[in-house]
XYZ file of C-alpha atoms in Angstrom:
424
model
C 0.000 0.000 0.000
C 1.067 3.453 -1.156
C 0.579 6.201 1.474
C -0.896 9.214 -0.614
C 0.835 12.180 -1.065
C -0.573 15.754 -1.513
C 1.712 16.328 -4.328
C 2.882 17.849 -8.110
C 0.795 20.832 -8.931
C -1.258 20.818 -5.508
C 2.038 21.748 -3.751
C 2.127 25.794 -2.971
C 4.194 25.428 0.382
C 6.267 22.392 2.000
C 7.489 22.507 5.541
C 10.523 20.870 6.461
C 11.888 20.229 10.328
C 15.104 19.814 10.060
C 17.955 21.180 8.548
C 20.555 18.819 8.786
C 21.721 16.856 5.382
C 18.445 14.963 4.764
C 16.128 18.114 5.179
C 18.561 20.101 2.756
C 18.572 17.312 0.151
C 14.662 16.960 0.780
C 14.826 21.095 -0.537
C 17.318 20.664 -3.171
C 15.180 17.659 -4.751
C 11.980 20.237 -4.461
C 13.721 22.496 -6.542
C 15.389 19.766 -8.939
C 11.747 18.341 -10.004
C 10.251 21.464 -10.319
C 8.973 22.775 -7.680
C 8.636 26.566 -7.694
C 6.344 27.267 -4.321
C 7.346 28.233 -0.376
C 9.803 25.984 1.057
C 9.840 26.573 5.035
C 12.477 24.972 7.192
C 12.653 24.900 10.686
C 15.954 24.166 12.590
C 16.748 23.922 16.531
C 20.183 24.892 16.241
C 21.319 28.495 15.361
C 22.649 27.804 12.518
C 23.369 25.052 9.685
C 24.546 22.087 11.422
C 27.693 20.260 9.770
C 28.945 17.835 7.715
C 29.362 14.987 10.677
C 32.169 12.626 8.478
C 34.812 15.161 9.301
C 33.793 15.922 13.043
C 35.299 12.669 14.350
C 38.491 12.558 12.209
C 39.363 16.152 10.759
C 38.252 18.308 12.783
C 39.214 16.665 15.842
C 43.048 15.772 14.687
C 43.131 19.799 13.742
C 43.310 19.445 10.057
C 40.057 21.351 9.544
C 38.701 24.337 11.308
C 34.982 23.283 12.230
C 33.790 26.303 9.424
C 35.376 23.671 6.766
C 32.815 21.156 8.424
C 30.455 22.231 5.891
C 27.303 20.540 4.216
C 27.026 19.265 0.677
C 25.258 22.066 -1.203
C 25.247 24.796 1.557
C 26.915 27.041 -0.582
C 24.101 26.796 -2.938
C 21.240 27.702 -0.144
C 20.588 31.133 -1.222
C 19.828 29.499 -4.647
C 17.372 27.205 -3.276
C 15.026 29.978 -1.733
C 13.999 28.345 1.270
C 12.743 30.407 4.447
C 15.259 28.991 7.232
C 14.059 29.610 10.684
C 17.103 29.198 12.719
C 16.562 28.557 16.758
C 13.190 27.398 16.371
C 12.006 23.881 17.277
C 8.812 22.122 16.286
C 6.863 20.699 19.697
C 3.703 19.770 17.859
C 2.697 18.332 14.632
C -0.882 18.249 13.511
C -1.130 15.660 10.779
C -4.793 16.038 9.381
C -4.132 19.704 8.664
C -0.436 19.028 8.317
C 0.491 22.005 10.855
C 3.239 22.702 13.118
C 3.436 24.103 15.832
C 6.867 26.305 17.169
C 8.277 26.610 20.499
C 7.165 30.060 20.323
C 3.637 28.806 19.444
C 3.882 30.347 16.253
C 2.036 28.066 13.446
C 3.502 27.205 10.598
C 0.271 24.899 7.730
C 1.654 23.177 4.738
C 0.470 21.166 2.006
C 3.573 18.678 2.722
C 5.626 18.426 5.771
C 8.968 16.641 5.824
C 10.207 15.162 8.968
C 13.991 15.539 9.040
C 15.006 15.791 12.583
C 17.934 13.260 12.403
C 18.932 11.531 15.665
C 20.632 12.456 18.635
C 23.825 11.101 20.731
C 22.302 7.874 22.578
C 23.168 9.101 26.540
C 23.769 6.016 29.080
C 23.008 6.590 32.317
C 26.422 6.425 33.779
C 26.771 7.865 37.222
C 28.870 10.920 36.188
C 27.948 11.855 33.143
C 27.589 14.979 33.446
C 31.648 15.224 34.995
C 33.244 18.097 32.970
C 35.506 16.165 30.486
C 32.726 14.008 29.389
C 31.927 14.483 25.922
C 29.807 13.451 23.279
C 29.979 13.733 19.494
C 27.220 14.721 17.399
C 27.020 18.634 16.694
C 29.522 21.071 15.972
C 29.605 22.235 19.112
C 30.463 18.384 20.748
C 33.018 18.473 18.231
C 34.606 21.847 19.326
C 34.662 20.943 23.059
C 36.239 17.573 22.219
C 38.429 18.772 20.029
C 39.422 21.330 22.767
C 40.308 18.869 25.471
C 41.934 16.993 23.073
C 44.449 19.816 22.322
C 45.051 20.127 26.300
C 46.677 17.069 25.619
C 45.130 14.807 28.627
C 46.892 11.823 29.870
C 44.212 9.151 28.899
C 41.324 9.485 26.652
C 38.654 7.040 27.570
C 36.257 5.979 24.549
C 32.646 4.083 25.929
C 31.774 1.959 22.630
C 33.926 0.682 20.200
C 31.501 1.384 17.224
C 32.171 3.021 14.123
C 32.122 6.545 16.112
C 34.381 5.379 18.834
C 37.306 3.753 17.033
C 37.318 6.607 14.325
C 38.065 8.790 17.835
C 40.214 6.430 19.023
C 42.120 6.638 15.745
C 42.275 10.131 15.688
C 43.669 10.566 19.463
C 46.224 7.656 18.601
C 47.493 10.265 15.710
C 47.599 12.936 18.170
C 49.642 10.772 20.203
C 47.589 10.618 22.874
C 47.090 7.488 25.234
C 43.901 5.480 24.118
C 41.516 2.870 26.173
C 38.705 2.049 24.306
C 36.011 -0.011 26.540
C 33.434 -1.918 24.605
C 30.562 -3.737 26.972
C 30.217 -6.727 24.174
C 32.495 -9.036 22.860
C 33.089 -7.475 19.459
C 33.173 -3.777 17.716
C 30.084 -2.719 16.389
C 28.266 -6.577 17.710
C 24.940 -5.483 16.891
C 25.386 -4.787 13.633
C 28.819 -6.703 12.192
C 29.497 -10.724 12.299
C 31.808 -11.137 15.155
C 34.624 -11.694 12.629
C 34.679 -8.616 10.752
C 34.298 -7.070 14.564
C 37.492 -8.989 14.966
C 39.002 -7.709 11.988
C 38.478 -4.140 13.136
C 39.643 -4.571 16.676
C 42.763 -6.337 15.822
C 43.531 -2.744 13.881
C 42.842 -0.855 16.840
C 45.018 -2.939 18.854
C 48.013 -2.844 16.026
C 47.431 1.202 16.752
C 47.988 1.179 20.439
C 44.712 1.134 21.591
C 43.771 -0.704 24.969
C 40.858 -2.245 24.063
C 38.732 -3.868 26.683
C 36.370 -5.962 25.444
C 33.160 -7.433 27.433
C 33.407 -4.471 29.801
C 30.876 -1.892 30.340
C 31.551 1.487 32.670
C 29.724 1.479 35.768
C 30.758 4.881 37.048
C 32.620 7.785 36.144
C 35.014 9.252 39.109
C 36.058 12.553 39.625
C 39.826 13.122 41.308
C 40.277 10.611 44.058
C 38.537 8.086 42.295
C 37.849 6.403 45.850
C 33.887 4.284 45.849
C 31.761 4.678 42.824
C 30.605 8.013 43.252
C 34.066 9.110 42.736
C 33.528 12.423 45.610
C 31.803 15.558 44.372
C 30.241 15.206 41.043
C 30.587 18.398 40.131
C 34.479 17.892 39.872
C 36.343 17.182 36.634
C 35.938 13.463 35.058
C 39.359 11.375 36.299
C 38.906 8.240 35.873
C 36.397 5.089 35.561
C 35.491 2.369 37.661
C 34.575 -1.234 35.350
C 32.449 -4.244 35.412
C 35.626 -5.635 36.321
C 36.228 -4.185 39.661
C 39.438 -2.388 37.814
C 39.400 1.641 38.006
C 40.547 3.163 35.234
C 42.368 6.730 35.345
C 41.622 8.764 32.578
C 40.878 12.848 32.449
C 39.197 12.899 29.017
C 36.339 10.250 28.138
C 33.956 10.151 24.819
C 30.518 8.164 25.584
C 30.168 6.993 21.851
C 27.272 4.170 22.128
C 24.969 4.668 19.319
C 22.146 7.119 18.259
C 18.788 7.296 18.184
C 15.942 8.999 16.141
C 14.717 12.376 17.563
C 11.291 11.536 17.292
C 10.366 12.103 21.105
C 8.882 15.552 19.961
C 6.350 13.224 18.104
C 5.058 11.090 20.827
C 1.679 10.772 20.931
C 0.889 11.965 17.627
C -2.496 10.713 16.085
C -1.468 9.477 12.456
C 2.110 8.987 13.390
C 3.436 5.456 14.518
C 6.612 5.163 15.976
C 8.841 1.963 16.505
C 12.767 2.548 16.298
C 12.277 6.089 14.248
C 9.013 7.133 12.663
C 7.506 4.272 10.414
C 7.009 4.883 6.893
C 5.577 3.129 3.455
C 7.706 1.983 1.081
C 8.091 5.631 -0.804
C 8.956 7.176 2.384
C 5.326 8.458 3.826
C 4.689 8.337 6.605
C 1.069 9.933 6.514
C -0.886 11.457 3.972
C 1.090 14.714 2.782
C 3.354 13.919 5.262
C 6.953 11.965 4.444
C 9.706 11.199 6.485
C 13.850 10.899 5.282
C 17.279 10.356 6.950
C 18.395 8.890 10.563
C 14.698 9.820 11.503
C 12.948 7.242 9.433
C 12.215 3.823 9.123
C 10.564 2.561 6.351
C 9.550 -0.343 4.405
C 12.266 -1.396 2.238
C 10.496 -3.998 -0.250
C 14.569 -5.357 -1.381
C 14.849 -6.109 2.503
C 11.483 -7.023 3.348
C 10.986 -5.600 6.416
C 11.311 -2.220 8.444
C 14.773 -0.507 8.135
C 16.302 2.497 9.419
C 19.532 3.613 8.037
C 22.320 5.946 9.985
C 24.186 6.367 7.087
C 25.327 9.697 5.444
C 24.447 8.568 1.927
C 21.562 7.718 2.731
C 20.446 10.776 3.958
C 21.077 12.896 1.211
C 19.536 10.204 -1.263
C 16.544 9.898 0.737
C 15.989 13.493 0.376
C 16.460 13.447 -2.781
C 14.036 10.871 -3.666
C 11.536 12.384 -1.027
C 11.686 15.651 -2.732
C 10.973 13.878 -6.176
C 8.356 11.245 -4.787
C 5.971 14.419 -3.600
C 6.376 15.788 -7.057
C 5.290 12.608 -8.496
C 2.214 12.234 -7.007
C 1.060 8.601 -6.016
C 2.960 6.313 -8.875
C 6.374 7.077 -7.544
C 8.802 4.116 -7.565
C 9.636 2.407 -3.781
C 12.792 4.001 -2.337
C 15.035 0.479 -2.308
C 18.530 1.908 -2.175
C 21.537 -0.511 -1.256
C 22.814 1.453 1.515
C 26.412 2.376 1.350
C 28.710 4.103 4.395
C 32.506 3.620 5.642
C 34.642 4.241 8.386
C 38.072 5.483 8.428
C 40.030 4.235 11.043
C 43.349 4.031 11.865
C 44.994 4.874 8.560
C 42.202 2.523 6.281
C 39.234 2.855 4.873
C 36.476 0.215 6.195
C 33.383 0.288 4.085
C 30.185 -1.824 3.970
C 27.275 -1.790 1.446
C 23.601 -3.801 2.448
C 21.294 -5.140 5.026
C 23.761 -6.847 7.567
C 23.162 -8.541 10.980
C 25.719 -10.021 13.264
C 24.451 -13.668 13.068
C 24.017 -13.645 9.282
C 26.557 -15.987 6.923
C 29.882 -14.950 5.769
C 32.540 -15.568 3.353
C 35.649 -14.455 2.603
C 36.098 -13.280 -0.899
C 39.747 -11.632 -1.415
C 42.158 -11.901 1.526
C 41.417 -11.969 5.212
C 41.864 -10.186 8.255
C 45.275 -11.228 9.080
C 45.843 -9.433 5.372
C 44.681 -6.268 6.300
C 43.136 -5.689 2.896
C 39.842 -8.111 2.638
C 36.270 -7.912 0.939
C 33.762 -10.658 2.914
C 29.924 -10.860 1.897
C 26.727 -11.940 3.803
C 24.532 -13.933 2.345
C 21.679 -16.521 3.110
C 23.313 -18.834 0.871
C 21.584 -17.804 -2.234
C 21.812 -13.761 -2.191
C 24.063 -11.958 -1.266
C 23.051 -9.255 1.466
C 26.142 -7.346 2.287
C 29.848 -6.858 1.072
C 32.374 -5.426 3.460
C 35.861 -4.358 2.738
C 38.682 -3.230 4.417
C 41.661 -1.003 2.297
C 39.667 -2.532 -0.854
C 37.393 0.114 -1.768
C 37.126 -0.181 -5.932
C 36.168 -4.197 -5.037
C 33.396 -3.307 -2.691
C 31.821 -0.628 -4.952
C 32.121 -3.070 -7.962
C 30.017 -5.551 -6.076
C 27.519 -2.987 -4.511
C 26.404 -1.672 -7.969
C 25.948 -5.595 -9.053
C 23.572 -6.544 -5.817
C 21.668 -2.647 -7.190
C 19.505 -4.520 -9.364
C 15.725 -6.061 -8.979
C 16.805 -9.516 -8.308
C 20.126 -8.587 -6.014
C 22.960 -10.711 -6.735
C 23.329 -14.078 -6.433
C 26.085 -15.768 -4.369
C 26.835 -18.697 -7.113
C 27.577 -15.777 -9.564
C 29.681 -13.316 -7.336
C 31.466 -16.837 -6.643
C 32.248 -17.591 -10.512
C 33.006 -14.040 -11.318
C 35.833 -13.765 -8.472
C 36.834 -17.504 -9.201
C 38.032 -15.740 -12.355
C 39.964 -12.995 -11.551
């Protein structure tokens, strides 16, 4: 079932929360198909949030000011004639009359709305937190304080989560120089989403670096100076140190809580016509209510090529799901299913790790050119007829190679990726 949109010539105005790299994609594909009418956009943060690649790697090592942090296509904005409410923040939507409603309970009606609000730093609740010295990383402004306290070169950075955010830190302390412990509370990098080999893979890197990786460890406190009982003394004072799962205290005056995102949909609870479940849930072109669709980290959406629900975290995605968003409410109610393969990678520790489908930790793999102890590999997923995923590490044309062959109606077929690299 298609979710109708109010769409093509009916559109005079669109409204779109969110101003991060899906809502300005969402604009740009407005204007691409055609669209000529009022484009609002409504953004919490005073101005255009970055381009988040760079904020764990070059901005934080000091090779890019945060200014050079900038979207794709910001310095075409002016072009794209949208009215950009900066510092305002959407508390209400009503999605019969597909109205908004401001913090400053100013109204804002559409004939489309666009839900773009992203996601947001997932916060544990660690005792101590809040220390001074405990950072997270998802806006400019987390990347400015980290990269601050950084540059007072501390005398052990802490990372919590050795995902794809927390070893690209860990990487980019490690060029800094700077003592690493990276404490990870399952057995394997990135567990929930890789197969515990290609988690394997990545920590063996890390360790090759000089990180201290702790595996099957969580944090149970953060400690302030002293680090005597779990509370650590005041908790107002300055972050110094960590006590384990273990029983082992950790000293360390600079720590990173890097475990995971999640959708900033919470401003949408409790909205008739809205169903949320792990991001806001949408049809298979991306609405998620009449004349009102749904892109980026927020959504999750039926992906016919997957069958099932999927929400993707990925920067590509973002801006093609904009894209395709701002052509699917040109197109009225025909418009094509959004089915991309998504695509992202992490560069960590001096290589590029990239990975390209729907993978899940206990899902089949094989090695198809080298293996971990190689430090250059390509592995796929499959469920022993299709292939699902194809991850590579320092083998970047391989992996795209492959992704464009599983882009196709009928994905790729393991037999065939088989013959074709028997082959070569």
């Amino acid at each position: 079932m298609v979710t109708p949109a109010v769409s093509g010539g009916d559109l005079a105005r669109v409204a779109i929360v969110g101003a991060s790299l899906g809502g300005m994609s969402t604009a740009s594909g407005l204007r691409g198909h055609g669209f000529d009418g009022e484009i609002v956009m409504v953004e919490a943060e005073a101005e255009l949030p970055p381009d988040r690649p760079p904020l764990s790697k070059q901005v934080l090592t000091g090779e890019w000011p945060l200014e050079r942090a900038r979207q794709p296509g910001s310095a075409t904005l002016d072009e794209l004639g949208v009215d950009l409410r900066f510092g305002r923040r959407a508390v209400r939507l009503d999605v019969a009359t597909r109205t908004l409603t401001l913090d400053d309970h100013e109204t804002v009606s559409a004939d489309a709305v666009v839900l773009a609000t992203g996601s947001a730093a997932r916060r544990p609740p660690i005792p101590g937190i809040d220390r001074p010295g405990v950072h997270l990383l998802r806006t400019g402004a987390d990347a400015a304080a980290l990269r601050a306290g950084l540059a007072a070169t501390p005398q052990r950075v802490l990372i919590v989560g050795a995902g794809f955010i927390g070893l690209e830190v860990a990487g980019s302390a490690r060029e800094l120089g700077l003592p690493v412990t990276v404490v990870e509370a399952f057995a394997t990098p990135a567990s929930r989403v890789l197969p515990p080999a290609i988690g394997m893979a990545l920590a063996a890197a890390a360790v090759d670096a000089g990180v201290d990786l702790r595996t099957d460890t969580s944090v149970e406190a953060l400690l302030g100076p002293g680090v005597e009982g779990a509370a650590g003394g005041d908790g107002d004072a300055p972050v110094a140190g960590a006590l384990l799962s273990d029983g082992t205290t950790l000293a360390a005056d600079l720590v990173l809580v890097a475990v995971g995102a999640v959708p900033a949909s919470g401003w949408l609870s409790d909205t008739p016509g809205i169903d949320l479940d792990d991001g806001v849930l949408a049809d298979a072109t991306a609405m998620a209510a009449p004349g009102v669709a749904v892109v980026g980290d927020l959504a999750r959406w039926w992906h016919r090529g997957a069958g099932g629900f999927v929400r993707v975290e990925h920067w590509d995605n973002a801006i093609e799901m904009g894209r395709y968003v701002g052509a699917r409410l040109m197109a009225r109610d025909d418009a094509e299913p959004y089915t991309p393969v998504p695509w992202m990678w992490s560069n960590q520790f001096g290589a590029k790790f990239q990975l390209a489908g729907h993978v899940s930790p206990d899902d089949a793999l094989t090695w198809i050119d080298g293996t971990p102890e190689d430090r250059a590999w390509v592995g796929v997923t499959h469920d022993g007829t299709t292939v699902k995923s194809v991850m590579g590490y320092n083998r970047n044309p391989k992996v795209m190679r492959i992704r464009m062959r599983m882009d196709g109606p009928d994905g790729l077929a393991l037999v065939d990726l088989l013959a074709a690299e028997s082959t070569q």
